[in-house]
mmCIF file of N, CA and C in Angstrom:
data_model
loop_
_atom_site.group_PDB
_atom_site.id
_atom_site.type_symbol
_atom_site.label_atom_id
_atom_site.label_comp_id
_atom_site.label_asym_id
_atom_site.label_seq_id
_atom_site.Cartn_x
_atom_site.Cartn_y
_atom_site.Cartn_z
ATOM 1 N N ASP U 1275 -3.766 36.085 15.089
ATOM 2 C CA ASP U 1275 -2.418 35.868 14.603
ATOM 3 C C ASP U 1275 -2.413 35.361 13.166
ATOM 4 N N GLY U 1276 -3.571 35.243 12.535
ATOM 5 C CA GLY U 1276 -3.642 34.799 11.148
ATOM 6 C C GLY U 1276 -3.549 33.304 10.955
ATOM 7 N N LEU U 1277 -3.404 32.545 12.027
ATOM 8 C CA LEU U 1277 -3.315 31.090 11.931
ATOM 9 C C LEU U 1277 -4.693 30.470 12.106
ATOM 10 N N PRO U 1278 -4.967 29.347 11.453
ATOM 11 C CA PRO U 1278 -6.264 28.688 11.626
ATOM 12 C C PRO U 1278 -6.427 28.170 13.055
ATOM 13 N N ALA U 1279 -7.661 28.150 13.518
ATOM 14 C CA ALA U 1279 -7.946 27.727 14.893
ATOM 15 C C ALA U 1279 -7.998 26.211 15.039
ATOM 16 N N GLY U 1280 -8.210 25.496 13.955
ATOM 17 C CA GLY U 1280 -8.379 24.044 14.030
ATOM 18 C C GLY U 1280 -7.072 23.296 14.211
ATOM 19 N N ALA U 1281 -7.198 22.052 14.654
ATOM 20 C CA ALA U 1281 -6.032 21.176 14.793
ATOM 21 C C ALA U 1281 -5.665 20.590 13.436
ATOM 22 N N LEU U 1282 -4.427 20.163 13.310
ATOM 23 C CA LEU U 1282 -3.974 19.525 12.081
ATOM 24 C C LEU U 1282 -4.535 18.110 12.014
ATOM 25 N N THR U 1283 -5.179 17.785 10.914
ATOM 26 C CA THR U 1283 -5.744 16.457 10.699
ATOM 27 C C THR U 1283 -5.052 15.834 9.497
ATOM 28 N N THR U 1284 -4.596 14.587 9.657
ATOM 29 C CA THR U 1284 -3.910 13.899 8.567
ATOM 30 C C THR U 1284 -4.608 12.585 8.260
ATOM 31 N N GLY U 1285 -4.318 12.043 7.103
ATOM 32 C CA GLY U 1285 -4.910 10.752 6.771
ATOM 33 C C GLY U 1285 -4.401 10.188 5.463
ATOM 34 N N TRP U 1286 -4.513 8.869 5.357
ATOM 35 C CA TRP U 1286 -4.142 8.122 4.159
ATOM 36 C C TRP U 1286 -5.397 7.576 3.501
ATOM 37 N N SER U 1287 -5.410 7.579 2.177
ATOM 38 C CA SER U 1287 -6.521 6.992 1.422
ATOM 39 C C SER U 1287 -5.950 6.452 0.114
ATOM 40 N N TRP U 1288 -6.801 5.807 -0.653
ATOM 41 C CA TRP U 1288 -6.365 5.314 -1.958
ATOM 42 C C TRP U 1288 -7.209 5.963 -3.032
ATOM 43 N N ARG U 1289 -6.569 6.251 -4.165
ATOM 44 C CA ARG U 1289 -7.257 6.890 -5.284
ATOM 45 C C ARG U 1289 -7.602 5.895 -6.369
ATOM 46 N N SER U 1290 -6.698 4.933 -6.614
ATOM 47 C CA SER U 1290 -7.002 3.884 -7.585
ATOM 48 C C SER U 1290 -6.223 2.642 -7.197
ATOM 49 N N ALA U 1291 -6.832 1.481 -7.474
ATOM 50 C CA ALA U 1291 -6.225 0.202 -7.107
ATOM 51 C C ALA U 1291 -7.034 -0.920 -7.733
ATOM 52 N N PRO U 1292 -6.390 -2.073 -7.992
ATOM 53 C CA PRO U 1292 -7.156 -3.216 -8.502
ATOM 54 C C PRO U 1292 -8.154 -3.727 -7.464
ATOM 55 N N VAL U 1293 -7.784 -3.684 -6.203
ATOM 56 C CA VAL U 1293 -8.669 -3.947 -5.062
ATOM 57 C C VAL U 1293 -8.226 -2.997 -3.955
ATOM 58 N N PRO U 1294 -9.113 -2.641 -3.024
ATOM 59 C CA PRO U 1294 -8.720 -1.686 -1.991
ATOM 60 C C PRO U 1294 -7.571 -2.197 -1.115
ATOM 61 N N PRO U 1295 -6.546 -1.358 -0.895
ATOM 62 C CA PRO U 1295 -5.495 -1.719 0.049
ATOM 63 C C PRO U 1295 -6.014 -1.540 1.474
ATOM 64 N N VAL U 1296 -5.310 -2.140 2.431
ATOM 65 C CA VAL U 1296 -5.723 -2.059 3.834
ATOM 66 C C VAL U 1296 -4.675 -1.247 4.593
ATOM 67 N N PHE U 1297 -5.106 -0.149 5.228
ATOM 68 C CA PHE U 1297 -4.229 0.699 6.031
ATOM 69 C C PHE U 1297 -4.367 0.298 7.495
ATOM 70 N N SER U 1298 -3.227 0.139 8.201
ATOM 71 C CA SER U 1298 -3.300 -0.231 9.618
ATOM 72 C C SER U 1298 -3.831 0.930 10.453
ATOM 73 N N THR U 1299 -3.384 2.142 10.198
ATOM 74 C CA THR U 1299 -3.849 3.339 10.909
ATOM 75 C C THR U 1299 -3.984 4.481 9.901
ATOM 76 N N PRO U 1300 -5.108 4.544 9.189
ATOM 77 C CA PRO U 1300 -5.241 5.514 8.101
ATOM 78 C C PRO U 1300 -5.211 6.973 8.544
ATOM 79 N N GLY U 1301 -5.470 7.264 9.821
ATOM 80 C CA GLY U 1301 -5.458 8.645 10.282
ATOM 81 C C GLY U 1301 -4.129 9.098 10.857
ATOM 82 N N ALA U 1302 -3.108 8.252 10.804
ATOM 83 C CA ALA U 1302 -1.802 8.577 11.386
ATOM 84 C C ALA U 1302 -0.867 9.192 10.344
ATOM 85 N N LEU U 1303 0.217 9.806 10.838
ATOM 86 C CA LEU U 1303 1.228 10.341 9.920
ATOM 87 C C LEU U 1303 1.906 9.235 9.134
ATOM 88 N N THR U 1304 2.168 8.105 9.792
ATOM 89 C CA THR U 1304 2.747 6.942 9.122
ATOM 90 C C THR U 1304 1.815 5.763 9.331
ATOM 91 N N THR U 1305 1.807 4.847 8.390
ATOM 92 C CA THR U 1305 0.925 3.690 8.481
ATOM 93 C C THR U 1305 1.552 2.526 7.730
ATOM 94 N N GLU U 1306 1.084 1.338 8.012
ATOM 95 C CA GLU U 1306 1.456 0.170 7.222
ATOM 96 C C GLU U 1306 0.318 -0.113 6.259
ATOM 97 N N VAL U 1307 0.672 -0.542 5.052
ATOM 98 C CA VAL U 1307 -0.331 -0.814 4.022
ATOM 99 C C VAL U 1307 -0.174 -2.251 3.554
ATOM 100 N N THR U 1308 -1.290 -2.947 3.438
ATOM 101 C CA THR U 1308 -1.300 -4.293 2.879
ATOM 102 C C THR U 1308 -1.934 -4.219 1.496
ATOM 103 N N PHE U 1309 -1.209 -4.724 0.506
ATOM 104 C CA PHE U 1309 -1.705 -4.768 -0.863
ATOM 105 C C PHE U 1309 -2.156 -6.198 -1.133
ATOM 106 N N PRO U 1310 -3.473 -6.438 -1.246
ATOM 107 C CA PRO U 1310 -3.984 -7.805 -1.373
ATOM 108 C C PRO U 1310 -3.554 -8.549 -2.636
ATOM 109 N N VAL U 1311 -3.369 -7.836 -3.737
ATOM 110 C CA VAL U 1311 -2.972 -8.468 -4.999
ATOM 111 C C VAL U 1311 -1.956 -7.572 -5.700
ATOM 112 N N GLY U 1312 -1.273 -8.132 -6.669
ATOM 113 C CA GLY U 1312 -0.354 -7.333 -7.458
ATOM 114 C C GLY U 1312 -1.106 -6.339 -8.326
ATOM 115 N N GLY U 1313 -0.433 -5.256 -8.685
ATOM 116 C CA GLY U 1313 -1.045 -4.252 -9.540
ATOM 117 C C GLY U 1313 -0.509 -2.870 -9.219
ATOM 118 N N THR U 1314 -1.098 -1.852 -9.824
ATOM 119 C CA THR U 1314 -0.697 -0.469 -9.592
ATOM 120 C C THR U 1314 -1.670 0.183 -8.623
ATOM 121 N N TYR U 1315 -1.116 0.754 -7.566
ATOM 122 C CA TYR U 1315 -1.905 1.403 -6.520
ATOM 123 C C TYR U 1315 -1.492 2.868 -6.429
ATOM 124 N N VAL U 1316 -2.474 3.761 -6.375
ATOM 125 C CA VAL U 1316 -2.195 5.171 -6.137
ATOM 126 C C VAL U 1316 -2.765 5.502 -4.763
ATOM 127 N N LEU U 1317 -1.862 5.800 -3.824
ATOM 128 C CA LEU U 1317 -2.247 6.167 -2.465
ATOM 129 C C LEU U 1317 -2.087 7.669 -2.313
ATOM 130 N N GLU U 1318 -2.797 8.231 -1.325
ATOM 131 C CA GLU U 1318 -2.725 9.672 -1.132
ATOM 132 C C GLU U 1318 -2.644 9.998 0.348
ATOM 133 N N PHE U 1319 -1.702 10.870 0.699
ATOM 134 C CA PHE U 1319 -1.611 11.406 2.051
ATOM 135 C C PHE U 1319 -2.185 12.811 2.006
ATOM 136 N N SER U 1320 -3.030 13.143 2.971
ATOM 137 C CA SER U 1320 -3.588 14.487 3.019
ATOM 138 C C SER U 1320 -3.446 15.052 4.428
ATOM 139 N N ALA U 1321 -3.352 16.376 4.493
ATOM 140 C CA ALA U 1321 -3.283 17.086 5.766
ATOM 141 C C ALA U 1321 -4.101 18.360 5.634
ATOM 142 N N THR U 1322 -4.862 18.664 6.671
ATOM 143 C CA THR U 1322 -5.646 19.894 6.673
ATOM 144 C C THR U 1322 -5.561 20.545 8.046
ATOM 145 N N ASP U 1323 -5.554 21.859 8.046
ATOM 146 C CA ASP U 1323 -5.549 22.605 9.302
ATOM 147 C C ASP U 1323 -6.895 23.288 9.536
ATOM 148 N N GLY U 1324 -7.899 22.895 8.781
ATOM 149 C CA GLY U 1324 -9.217 23.502 8.897
ATOM 150 C C GLY U 1324 -9.425 24.637 7.915
ATOM 151 N N GLU U 1325 -8.344 25.171 7.403
ATOM 152 C CA GLU U 1325 -8.432 26.259 6.440
ATOM 153 C C GLU U 1325 -7.875 25.839 5.078
ATOM 154 N N LEU U 1326 -6.728 25.212 5.094
ATOM 155 C CA LEU U 1326 -6.089 24.757 3.865
ATOM 156 C C LEU U 1326 -5.872 23.254 3.927
ATOM 157 N N THR U 1327 -5.909 22.617 2.758
ATOM 158 C CA THR U 1327 -5.670 21.176 2.664
ATOM 159 C C THR U 1327 -4.585 20.926 1.634
ATOM 160 N N SER U 1328 -3.695 19.998 1.957
ATOM 161 C CA SER U 1328 -2.645 19.592 1.027
ATOM 162 C C SER U 1328 -2.744 18.091 0.811
ATOM 163 N N ARG U 1329 -2.585 17.670 -0.445
ATOM 164 C CA ARG U 1329 -2.644 16.247 -0.786
ATOM 165 C C ARG U 1329 -1.396 15.880 -1.577
ATOM 166 N N ASP U 1330 -0.896 14.677 -1.323
ATOM 167 C CA ASP U 1330 0.294 14.212 -2.033
ATOM 168 C C ASP U 1330 0.086 12.762 -2.454
ATOM 169 N N PRO U 1331 -0.221 12.512 -3.733
ATOM 170 C CA PRO U 1331 -0.393 11.132 -4.190
ATOM 171 C C PRO U 1331 0.953 10.472 -4.471
ATOM 172 N N VAL U 1332 0.995 9.163 -4.299
ATOM 173 C CA VAL U 1332 2.192 8.386 -4.610
ATOM 174 C C VAL U 1332 1.744 7.076 -5.255
ATOM 175 N N THR U 1333 2.464 6.642 -6.284
ATOM 176 C CA THR U 1333 2.103 5.431 -7.018
ATOM 177 C C THR U 1333 3.041 4.291 -6.645
ATOM 178 N N TYR U 1334 2.455 3.128 -6.365
ATOM 179 C CA TYR U 1334 3.215 1.911 -6.067
ATOM 180 C C TYR U 1334 2.848 0.847 -7.087
ATOM 181 N N ARG U 1335 3.844 0.159 -7.590
ATOM 182 C CA ARG U 1335 3.596 -0.986 -8.460
ATOM 183 C C ARG U 1335 3.979 -2.227 -7.661
ATOM 184 N N VAL U 1336 2.994 -3.071 -7.394
ATOM 185 C CA VAL U 1336 3.178 -4.256 -6.555
ATOM 186 C C VAL U 1336 3.164 -5.480 -7.451
ATOM 187 N N ARG U 1337 4.168 -6.319 -7.301
ATOM 188 C CA ARG U 1337 4.210 -7.565 -8.070
ATOM 189 C C ARG U 1337 3.238 -8.560 -7.474
ATOM 190 N N GLY U 1338 2.750 -9.454 -8.317
ATOM 191 C CA GLY U 1338 1.841 -10.501 -7.858
ATOM 192 C C GLY U 1338 2.586 -11.564 -7.076
ATOM 193 N N ASP U 1339 1.879 -12.595 -6.700
ATOM 194 C CA ASP U 1339 2.484 -13.707 -5.980
ATOM 195 C C ASP U 1339 3.586 -14.328 -6.822
ATOM 196 N N PRO U 1340 4.646 -14.816 -6.177
ATOM 197 C CA PRO U 1340 5.704 -15.474 -6.945
ATOM 198 C C PRO U 1340 5.200 -16.772 -7.569
ATOM 199 N N VAL U 1341 5.754 -17.107 -8.698
ATOM 200 C CA VAL U 1341 5.397 -18.348 -9.377
ATOM 201 C C VAL U 1341 6.450 -19.390 -9.025
ATOM 202 N N ILE U 1342 6.004 -20.519 -8.497
ATOM 203 C CA ILE U 1342 6.918 -21.601 -8.131
ATOM 204 C C ILE U 1342 6.735 -22.722 -9.136
ATOM 205 N N GLU U 1343 7.832 -23.124 -9.743
ATOM 206 C CA GLU U 1343 7.775 -24.168 -10.761
ATOM 207 C C GLU U 1343 8.666 -25.323 -10.322
ATOM 208 N N PHE U 1344 8.091 -26.518 -10.263
ATOM 209 C CA PHE U 1344 8.860 -27.702 -9.908
ATOM 210 C C PHE U 1344 9.423 -28.317 -11.184
ATOM 211 N N LEU U 1345 10.716 -28.535 -11.185
ATOM 212 C CA LEU U 1345 11.386 -29.115 -12.341
ATOM 213 C C LEU U 1345 11.747 -30.560 -12.043
ATOM 214 N N ALA U 1346 11.944 -31.327 -13.077
ATOM 215 C CA ALA U 1346 12.330 -32.734 -12.908
ATOM 216 C C ALA U 1346 13.693 -32.809 -12.229
ATOM 217 N N PRO U 1347 13.890 -33.775 -11.347
ATOM 218 C CA PRO U 1347 15.186 -33.934 -10.691
ATOM 219 C C PRO U 1347 16.288 -34.254 -11.702
ATOM 220 N N VAL U 1348 17.500 -33.941 -11.336
ATOM 221 C CA VAL U 1348 18.664 -34.168 -12.195
ATOM 222 C C VAL U 1348 19.058 -35.640 -12.170
ATOM 223 N N ASN U 1349 19.504 -36.162 -13.279
ATOM 224 C CA ASN U 1349 20.045 -37.525 -13.404
ATOM 225 C C ASN U 1349 19.067 -38.614 -12.972
ATOM 226 N N GLY U 1350 17.779 -38.415 -13.181
ATOM 227 C CA GLY U 1350 16.800 -39.456 -12.883
ATOM 228 C C GLY U 1350 16.520 -39.672 -11.414
ATOM 229 N N SER U 1351 17.058 -38.840 -10.508
ATOM 230 C CA SER U 1351 16.738 -38.995 -9.085
ATOM 231 C C SER U 1351 15.269 -38.646 -8.869
ATOM 232 N N GLN U 1352 14.741 -38.944 -7.705
ATOM 233 C CA GLN U 1352 13.322 -38.748 -7.439
ATOM 234 C C GLN U 1352 13.115 -37.670 -6.392
ATOM 235 N N LEU U 1353 11.961 -36.996 -6.495
ATOM 236 C CA LEU U 1353 11.569 -36.016 -5.484
ATOM 237 C C LEU U 1353 10.884 -36.739 -4.340
ATOM 238 N N SER U 1354 11.082 -36.240 -3.135
ATOM 239 C CA SER U 1354 10.452 -36.836 -1.964
ATOM 240 C C SER U 1354 10.011 -35.716 -1.031
ATOM 241 N N ASP U 1355 8.925 -35.940 -0.303
ATOM 242 C CA ASP U 1355 8.471 -34.949 0.667
ATOM 243 C C ASP U 1355 9.073 -35.196 2.050
ATOM 244 N N ARG U 1356 10.048 -36.100 2.144
ATOM 245 C CA ARG U 1356 10.669 -36.419 3.438
ATOM 246 C C ARG U 1356 12.006 -35.784 3.585
#
Protein backbone atom coordinates (compact mmCIF):
# COMPACT_ATOMS: atom_id res chain seq x y z
CA ASP A 1 0.00 0.00 0.00
CA GLY A 2 3.05 2.29 -0.10
CA LEU A 3 2.96 2.95 3.64
CA PRO A 4 5.95 2.23 5.90
CA ALA A 5 5.73 -0.97 7.95
CA GLY A 6 7.16 0.53 11.14
CA ALA A 7 5.27 2.10 14.03
CA LEU A 8 5.31 5.84 14.61
CA THR A 9 8.02 6.80 17.10
CA THR A 10 8.08 10.23 18.75
CA GLY A 11 10.39 11.97 21.15
CA TRP A 12 11.59 15.19 22.73
CA SER A 13 15.22 16.29 22.96
CA TRP A 14 17.19 19.48 23.42
CA ARG A 15 19.47 21.09 20.85
CA SER A 16 21.00 23.89 22.91
CA ALA A 17 20.70 25.03 26.52
CA PRO A 18 22.78 26.58 29.30
CA VAL A 19 22.28 23.28 31.18
CA PRO A 20 20.30 20.22 30.08
CA PRO A 21 16.54 20.47 30.68
CA VAL A 22 14.73 17.52 32.27
CA PHE A 23 11.86 15.86 30.35
CA SER A 24 9.31 13.88 32.39
CA THR A 25 8.48 11.54 29.48
CA PRO A 26 10.79 12.29 26.54
CA GLY A 27 9.28 9.56 24.32
CA ALA A 28 5.68 10.79 24.63
CA LEU A 29 3.68 13.12 22.39
CA THR A 30 3.42 15.58 25.28
CA THR A 31 5.80 16.00 28.19
CA GLU A 32 6.61 18.30 31.07
CA VAL A 33 9.98 20.05 30.99
CA THR A 34 11.96 21.40 33.92
CA PHE A 35 14.40 24.20 33.13
CA PRO A 36 17.05 24.20 35.90
CA VAL A 37 18.28 27.76 35.29
CA GLY A 38 17.27 30.81 33.32
CA GLY A 39 18.46 31.13 29.74
CA THR A 40 17.59 30.26 26.15
CA TYR A 41 16.62 26.66 25.44
CA VAL A 42 16.04 25.10 22.03
CA LEU A 43 13.93 21.95 22.31
CA GLU A 44 13.03 19.63 19.47
CA PHE A 45 10.11 17.29 18.86
CA SER A 46 10.71 14.53 16.34
CA ALA A 47 8.55 11.82 14.79
CA THR A 48 9.56 8.97 12.52
CA ASP A 49 7.61 6.20 10.84
CA GLY A 50 10.71 4.18 9.97
CA GLU A 51 10.94 5.72 6.53
CA LEU A 52 10.65 9.47 7.02
CA THR A 53 11.54 11.68 9.98
CA SER A 54 10.18 15.11 10.83
CA ARG A 55 11.71 17.49 13.38
CA ASP A 56 10.29 20.70 14.79
CA PRO A 57 12.52 22.88 17.00
CA VAL A 58 11.07 25.46 19.37
CA THR A 59 12.92 28.13 21.35
CA TYR A 60 12.06 29.05 24.95
CA ARG A 61 13.52 31.96 26.87
CA VAL A 62 13.36 31.21 30.60
CA ARG A 63 13.87 33.92 33.19
CA GLY A 64 16.19 33.28 36.10
CA ASP A 65 15.17 33.13 39.72
CA PRO A 66 13.32 36.20 40.97
CA VAL A 67 15.36 38.75 42.88
CA ILE A 68 13.96 39.59 46.31
CA GLU A 69 15.09 42.86 47.83
CA PHE A 70 14.31 43.84 51.41
CA LEU A 71 13.77 47.56 51.85
CA ALA A 72 13.89 49.58 55.04
CA PRO A 73 10.53 49.83 56.82
CA VAL A 74 8.51 53.02 56.43
CA ASN A 75 8.57 55.71 59.15
CA GLY A 76 11.28 54.04 61.24
CA SER A 77 9.21 50.94 62.07
CA GLN A 78 11.09 47.67 62.50
CA LEU A 79 11.04 44.37 60.63
CA SER A 80 10.19 41.26 62.61
CA ASP A 81 10.09 37.56 61.77
CA ARG A 82 7.02 37.09 64.00
